[in-house]
Short mmCIF file of C-alpha atoms and ligand atoms in Angstrom, two decimals:
data_model
loop_
_atom_site.label_atom_id
_atom_site.label_comp_id
_atom_site.label_asym_id
_atom_site.label_seq_id
_atom_site.Cartn_x
_atom_site.Cartn_y
_atom_site.Cartn_z
CA MET A 30 93.30 128.23 124.69
CA THR A 31 94.82 125.48 123.00
CA ALA A 32 96.39 125.89 119.84
CA LYS A 33 95.18 125.25 116.33
CA VAL A 34 96.00 122.24 114.41
CA ARG A 35 96.85 123.70 110.91
CA LYS A 36 99.41 121.22 110.20
CA ALA A 37 99.27 117.39 108.52
CA VAL A 38 101.98 114.57 108.53
CA PHE A 39 101.58 112.54 106.24
CA PRO A 40 103.80 109.16 106.14
CA ALA A 41 104.95 107.83 103.19
CA ALA A 42 107.62 106.25 103.01
CA GLY A 43 107.38 102.61 104.31
CA LEU A 44 108.45 99.58 102.49
CA GLY A 45 104.31 98.53 101.19
CA THR A 46 105.43 94.87 101.52
CA ARG A 47 102.47 93.78 101.73
CA PHE A 48 100.86 95.02 97.98
CA LEU A 49 105.02 93.89 96.17
CA PRO A 50 104.87 94.14 93.07
CA ALA A 51 103.03 96.84 93.24
CA THR A 52 105.54 99.05 95.11
CA LYS A 53 108.28 98.18 93.93
CA ALA A 54 108.84 101.24 91.66
CA GLN A 55 106.20 103.42 94.28
CA PRO A 56 104.82 104.01 96.39
CA LYS A 57 101.55 102.39 97.85
CA GLU A 58 99.87 105.48 98.96
CA MET A 59 100.20 106.36 95.01
CA LEU A 60 97.54 103.05 94.39
CA PRO A 61 94.12 104.42 92.96
CA LEU A 62 90.80 103.88 94.30
CA VAL A 63 89.42 103.44 90.60
CA ASP A 64 90.69 106.84 89.89
CA LYS A 65 92.33 109.05 92.87
CA PRO A 66 95.56 107.48 94.66
CA LEU A 67 95.18 106.70 98.40
CA ILE A 68 96.68 109.62 99.34
CA GLN A 69 94.08 112.52 98.22
CA TYR A 70 91.50 110.82 99.11
CA ALA A 71 93.14 111.74 102.96
CA VAL A 72 94.46 115.30 101.92
CA GLU A 73 91.15 116.13 101.18
CA GLU A 74 89.57 114.71 104.02
CA SER A 75 92.48 116.66 105.63
CA ILE A 76 90.96 119.66 103.89
CA GLN A 77 87.55 119.32 104.51
CA SER A 78 89.30 119.56 108.38
CA GLY A 79 90.21 122.80 107.95
CA VAL A 80 94.21 121.76 107.97
CA GLN A 81 95.92 122.14 104.42
CA ASN A 82 99.29 122.61 105.04
CA ILE A 83 100.82 119.62 104.48
CA ILE A 84 103.88 118.42 105.45
CA ILE A 85 104.16 114.85 103.50
CA VAL A 86 106.82 112.19 104.32
CA THR A 87 108.16 110.37 100.91
CA GLY A 88 110.82 107.43 100.76
CA ARG A 89 111.44 105.55 97.63
CA GLY A 90 109.85 106.46 94.85
CA LYS A 91 109.14 110.11 96.23
CA SER A 92 108.64 111.35 93.27
CA ALA A 93 105.25 109.89 91.78
CA ILE A 94 103.93 111.94 94.70
CA GLU A 95 105.52 115.19 94.43
CA ASP A 96 103.84 115.21 90.59
CA HIS A 97 101.16 114.28 92.03
CA PHE A 98 100.44 117.32 93.66
CA ASP A 99 102.59 119.95 91.56
CA VAL A 100 101.42 121.32 88.09
CA SER A 101 101.43 119.69 84.91
CA PHE A 102 101.64 121.95 82.11
CA GLU A 103 101.75 120.17 79.29
CA LEU A 104 98.85 117.73 80.77
CA GLU A 105 96.84 121.21 81.42
CA ASN A 106 97.14 122.58 77.89
CA LEU A 107 96.71 119.21 76.01
CA LEU A 108 93.26 119.36 77.98
CA GLU A 109 92.97 123.62 77.50
CA GLN A 110 93.38 122.09 73.80
CA LYS A 111 90.78 118.95 73.56
CA LYS A 112 88.61 121.29 75.57
CA LYS A 113 88.05 118.94 78.29
CA LYS A 114 87.21 121.27 80.88
CA ASP A 115 86.22 118.11 83.41
CA LEU A 116 89.38 117.32 83.32
CA LEU A 117 91.43 119.90 83.68
CA GLN A 118 89.65 120.80 86.79
CA GLN A 119 90.27 118.26 88.40
CA VAL A 120 93.74 118.09 87.23
CA ARG A 121 94.14 122.08 88.49
CA GLY A 122 92.11 121.21 91.66
CA VAL A 123 94.59 118.44 93.57
CA SER A 124 98.08 120.99 92.53
CA ASP A 125 95.16 123.97 93.53
CA MET A 126 94.28 121.63 97.17
CA ILE A 127 97.16 122.16 99.40
CA ASP A 128 99.66 124.24 100.28
CA VAL A 129 102.32 120.84 100.59
CA SER A 130 106.73 119.78 101.73
CA TYR A 131 108.19 117.13 101.31
CA VAL A 132 110.50 116.11 104.19
CA ARG A 133 112.33 111.80 102.93
CA GLN A 134 113.40 109.37 105.52
CA LYS A 135 116.51 108.34 103.80
CA GLU A 136 115.11 104.04 104.77
CA ALA A 137 112.12 102.41 106.78
CA LEU A 138 113.13 103.03 110.01
CA GLY A 139 109.22 102.63 111.74
CA LEU A 140 106.41 105.06 111.63
CA GLY A 141 107.72 107.25 114.83
CA HIS A 142 111.42 107.97 112.83
CA ALA A 143 109.01 108.75 109.92
CA VAL A 144 107.79 111.17 112.23
CA MET A 145 110.09 112.44 113.61
CA ARG A 146 111.45 113.80 109.99
CA ALA A 147 108.83 115.96 109.80
CA ARG A 148 109.92 118.18 113.41
CA GLU A 149 111.79 121.21 111.42
CA LEU A 150 108.57 121.68 109.56
CA VAL A 151 105.93 121.38 112.29
CA GLY A 152 107.52 123.18 115.17
CA PRO A 153 106.49 123.99 118.58
CA GLU A 154 102.04 122.83 117.51
CA PRO A 155 100.01 120.42 117.48
CA PHE A 156 99.57 118.40 114.08
CA ALA A 157 98.04 115.55 112.51
CA VAL A 158 99.19 112.14 111.51
CA VAL A 159 97.02 111.02 108.38
CA LEU A 160 98.34 106.89 107.49
CA SER A 161 96.97 107.14 103.62
CA ASP A 162 96.87 103.81 102.99
CA ASP A 163 93.65 103.69 106.46
CA VAL A 164 90.80 104.81 103.99
CA ILE A 165 87.91 106.40 106.16
CA GLU A 166 84.78 107.26 104.51
CA SER A 167 82.56 108.98 107.36
CA GLU A 168 79.71 112.09 107.20
CA ILE A 169 82.30 113.91 109.73
CA PRO A 170 85.75 113.73 108.49
CA CYS A 171 87.45 111.33 111.20
CA LEU A 172 90.24 113.48 111.12
CA ARG A 173 87.79 116.44 112.04
CA GLN A 174 86.72 113.89 114.63
CA LEU A 175 89.10 114.09 116.28
CA ILE A 176 90.31 117.15 116.10
CA ASP A 177 87.16 118.71 118.01
CA ILE A 178 88.58 116.09 120.51
CA TYR A 179 91.60 117.94 121.23
CA GLU A 180 89.89 121.06 120.59
CA PHE A 181 88.52 120.46 124.36
CA PHE A 182 90.75 118.35 126.08
CA GLY A 183 93.87 120.20 125.06
CA ALA A 184 95.34 116.79 124.98
CA SER A 185 96.53 114.13 121.43
CA VAL A 186 93.70 112.15 120.66
CA VAL A 187 94.06 108.80 118.19
CA ALA A 188 91.22 107.19 116.76
CA LEU A 189 90.24 103.70 117.71
CA MET A 190 88.27 100.92 116.14
CA GLU A 191 87.11 97.61 117.28
CA VAL A 192 88.93 94.53 115.48
CA PRO A 193 87.92 91.29 116.56
CA LYS A 194 90.83 88.98 117.72
CA ASP A 195 92.09 87.02 115.60
CA GLN A 196 92.90 90.44 113.86
CA ILE A 197 94.13 92.27 116.78
CA SER A 198 97.84 91.40 116.58
CA ALA A 199 98.11 93.75 113.44
CA TYR A 200 97.91 96.62 115.75
CA GLY A 201 98.02 99.41 118.32
CA VAL A 202 96.22 98.04 121.21
CA VAL A 203 95.21 100.35 123.91
CA ASP A 204 94.20 99.33 128.01
CA ALA A 205 91.53 102.21 128.25
CA GLU A 206 88.61 103.75 130.42
CA PRO A 207 85.68 104.47 128.13
CA VAL A 208 84.72 108.65 129.45
CA ASP A 209 81.26 110.42 129.40
CA HIS A 210 81.38 113.30 126.52
CA ASN A 211 78.26 114.90 124.95
CA GLY A 212 75.57 112.31 126.15
CA ALA A 213 77.71 109.43 124.84
CA LYS A 214 79.15 106.84 126.95
CA ASN A 215 80.93 104.69 124.13
CA ARG A 216 83.25 106.31 122.27
CA LEU A 217 85.89 108.95 123.94
CA TYR A 218 88.81 106.78 126.20
CA ARG A 219 90.98 107.85 128.30
CA ILE A 220 94.14 105.59 127.23
CA ARG A 221 95.87 104.28 130.13
CA ASN A 222 98.28 101.45 128.47
CA MET A 223 99.08 100.65 124.67
CA VAL A 224 101.04 98.06 123.34
CA GLU A 225 102.44 98.18 119.26
CA LYS A 226 101.34 94.47 117.44
CA PRO A 227 100.71 92.37 120.41
CA LYS A 228 99.32 88.15 120.37
CA ALA A 229 95.72 88.31 120.39
CA ALA A 230 96.13 86.59 123.85
CA ASP A 231 98.04 89.16 125.48
CA ALA A 232 96.18 93.06 123.88
CA PRO A 233 94.67 94.11 126.93
CA SER A 234 91.30 95.20 124.91
CA ASN A 235 89.82 95.00 121.26
CA LEU A 236 90.67 98.59 120.70
CA ALA A 237 93.23 99.35 117.94
CA ILE A 238 95.11 102.74 117.08
CA ILE A 239 93.45 103.28 113.05
CA GLY A 240 95.71 106.01 111.26
CA ARG A 241 94.58 108.93 111.98
CA TYR A 242 96.50 110.69 115.32
CA ILE A 243 97.06 114.00 116.69
CA LEU A 244 99.33 114.67 118.59
CA VAL A 245 101.58 117.43 121.21
CA PRO A 246 104.46 118.76 120.19
CA GLU A 247 106.24 116.74 123.28
CA ILE A 248 106.13 113.23 121.15
CA PHE A 249 109.08 114.07 118.96
CA ASP A 250 110.87 114.69 122.38
CA SER A 251 109.28 111.31 122.94
CA ILE A 252 110.32 109.63 119.73
CA SER A 253 114.47 110.63 120.68
CA LYS A 254 113.29 109.11 123.54
CA ILE A 255 112.80 105.38 122.47
CA GLU A 256 115.04 102.20 120.76
CA PRO A 257 113.55 100.16 117.91
CA GLY A 258 110.41 97.86 118.92
CA ALA A 259 108.31 95.79 117.18
CA GLY A 260 110.08 94.93 114.35
CA GLY A 261 112.87 96.63 115.19
CA GLU A 262 111.16 99.70 114.38
CA ILE A 263 110.87 103.21 115.72
CA GLN A 264 107.11 102.42 116.54
CA LEU A 265 104.72 105.76 117.52
CA THR A 266 102.90 103.79 119.49
CA ASP A 267 105.87 102.91 121.46
CA ALA A 268 106.24 107.28 121.60
CA LEU A 269 103.14 107.26 122.64
CA LYS A 270 103.41 105.19 125.41
CA HIS A 271 106.42 107.27 126.73
CA LEU A 272 104.49 110.67 126.15
CA LEU A 273 101.88 108.87 128.51
CA ARG A 274 104.05 108.91 131.37
CA ASN A 275 103.55 113.12 131.71
CA ARG A 276 100.67 113.47 129.33
CA PRO A 277 96.63 112.47 129.42
CA ILE A 278 96.38 110.77 125.56
CA TYR A 279 92.62 110.58 124.69
CA GLY A 280 91.37 107.22 122.18
CA TYR A 281 88.60 108.47 120.33
CA LYS A 282 86.19 105.97 118.14
CA PHE A 283 85.34 107.81 115.10
CA GLU A 284 81.94 107.45 113.26
CA GLY A 285 82.70 106.17 109.82
CA LYS A 286 83.84 103.55 107.89
CA ARG A 287 87.53 102.15 108.06
CA PHE A 288 89.37 100.13 104.82
CA ASP A 289 92.63 99.09 105.67
CA ALA A 290 93.99 99.49 101.68
CA GLY A 291 97.41 98.67 102.47
CA ASP A 292 95.93 94.57 102.08
CA LYS A 293 94.53 93.31 99.24
CA LEU A 294 92.40 92.03 100.03
CA GLY A 295 91.42 95.71 102.18
CA PHE A 296 91.99 97.20 98.54
CA LEU A 297 89.76 95.03 96.74
CA LYS A 298 86.86 95.85 99.58
CA ALA A 299 87.30 99.68 98.73
CA THR A 300 87.70 99.65 95.42
CA VAL A 301 84.51 98.17 94.56
CA GLU A 302 82.50 100.17 97.66
CA PHE A 303 83.78 103.00 96.15
CA ALA A 304 82.91 102.20 92.75
CA LEU A 305 79.10 101.20 93.32
CA ARG A 306 78.83 104.65 94.88
CA ARG A 307 80.06 106.76 92.12
CA PRO A 308 76.93 108.06 89.94
CA ASP A 309 78.99 107.77 86.89
CA LEU A 310 79.84 103.82 87.49
CA GLY A 311 78.22 103.08 89.91
CA GLY A 312 74.87 101.66 88.20
CA LEU A 313 76.98 99.36 85.12
CA PHE A 314 79.60 98.09 87.60
CA ARG A 315 76.48 96.74 89.88
CA ASP A 316 74.85 95.66 86.82
CA TYR A 317 78.06 93.95 85.62
CA LEU A 318 78.55 92.53 89.52
CA LYS A 319 75.49 90.86 88.72
CA THR A 320 76.48 89.12 85.82
CA LEU A 321 79.02 87.18 87.66
CA THR A 322 78.34 83.47 88.87
CA LEU A 323 79.18 83.75 92.97
P1 UTP B 408 102.24 100.32 107.23
O1 UTP B 408 103.48 99.41 108.42
O2 UTP B 408 101.52 100.10 106.93
O3 UTP B 408 103.10 99.88 106.20
O4 UTP B 408 102.80 101.97 107.77
P2 UTP B 408 104.45 99.38 105.47
O5 UTP B 408 105.60 98.65 105.90
O6 UTP B 408 104.99 100.21 103.97
O7 UTP B 408 103.70 98.40 104.62
P3 UTP B 408 104.34 96.63 104.23
O8 UTP B 408 103.34 96.25 106.58
O9 UTP B 408 105.05 96.56 104.35
O10 UTP B 408 102.96 96.82 103.75
C1 UTP B 408 101.71 102.74 108.01
C2 UTP B 408 102.42 104.28 107.81
O11 UTP B 408 103.84 104.33 107.43
C3 UTP B 408 103.88 104.91 107.05
C4 UTP B 408 103.68 103.76 105.52
O12 UTP B 408 104.09 104.82 104.26
C5 UTP B 408 102.37 103.87 106.21
O13 UTP B 408 101.43 104.76 105.19
N1 UTP B 408 105.77 104.48 107.35
C6 UTP B 408 105.84 103.64 107.72
C7 UTP B 408 106.66 105.43 106.75
O14 UTP B 408 107.29 106.50 106.14
N2 UTP B 408 107.87 104.88 107.97
C8 UTP B 408 108.32 103.31 107.65
O15 UTP B 408 109.24 103.52 108.33
C9 UTP B 408 107.16 102.69 108.24
#
């Protein structure tokens, strides 16, 4: 029987250079979309996917993340006194939500290196990796979609998305063959090879790896064996490529819409769409947008 995915690793120790100066003193994972930090959307996706045990890999500005998921007695007292019940519930909800542990990545040496920092806490079991700057809206949470594939095949799964050629060199890209699954021919792929940030001309396909993964614990051995790759960083894609020598890896073109909230334009698009969908703000915001001369 396939072991259950119980733990999710949230790397949040990157430098966030694309979002400077906002990320000088706080991680980009704390940037708010409307009124919730990016990492909270991702944590909620994880909980809705049945994974409550959260491991956050922190770097600079880690206290903002820890404080966010911690109990804030002062704030709770104040809201209680002012009889702001809804806000109190929301604030309590965040700290009650999860069983969270933290591990530090002292230097941003790459995503693979960040995942490796969670090795002790993960132990010998399959686990999820969630990059909070990829915000994904979907009916079935993206992570759940991947876990379903993992439970069927008992193998690692990465989220895939079709990306236009002129943007492909920003991603890990796969060479993969389609696999029939549940009557669908165009969602599931068995990966043959992958390459991190290829030149557009060298990209093996238009299928890019997006920030959701289900990984078997053997990935840690692979990370420990690879050398720094693109940008001088220990790349998770290179470790996956190493793992492929002995283990199958699947790619799943998830159902849903992904926003690259680690990038300024992507972040703005997500903010507008999330605000428009909010029952308490959407109407007023739409009316306001209509007054703009575009
Ligand atoms: P990115 O490459 O998007 O993040 O990493 P970055 O390096 O912070 O951003 P830019 O490109 O400079 O703007 C994807 C994810 O991996 C984490 C990041 O926090 C982000 O969630 N990461 C990356 C780490 O935790 N450690 C690293 O060394 C690198």
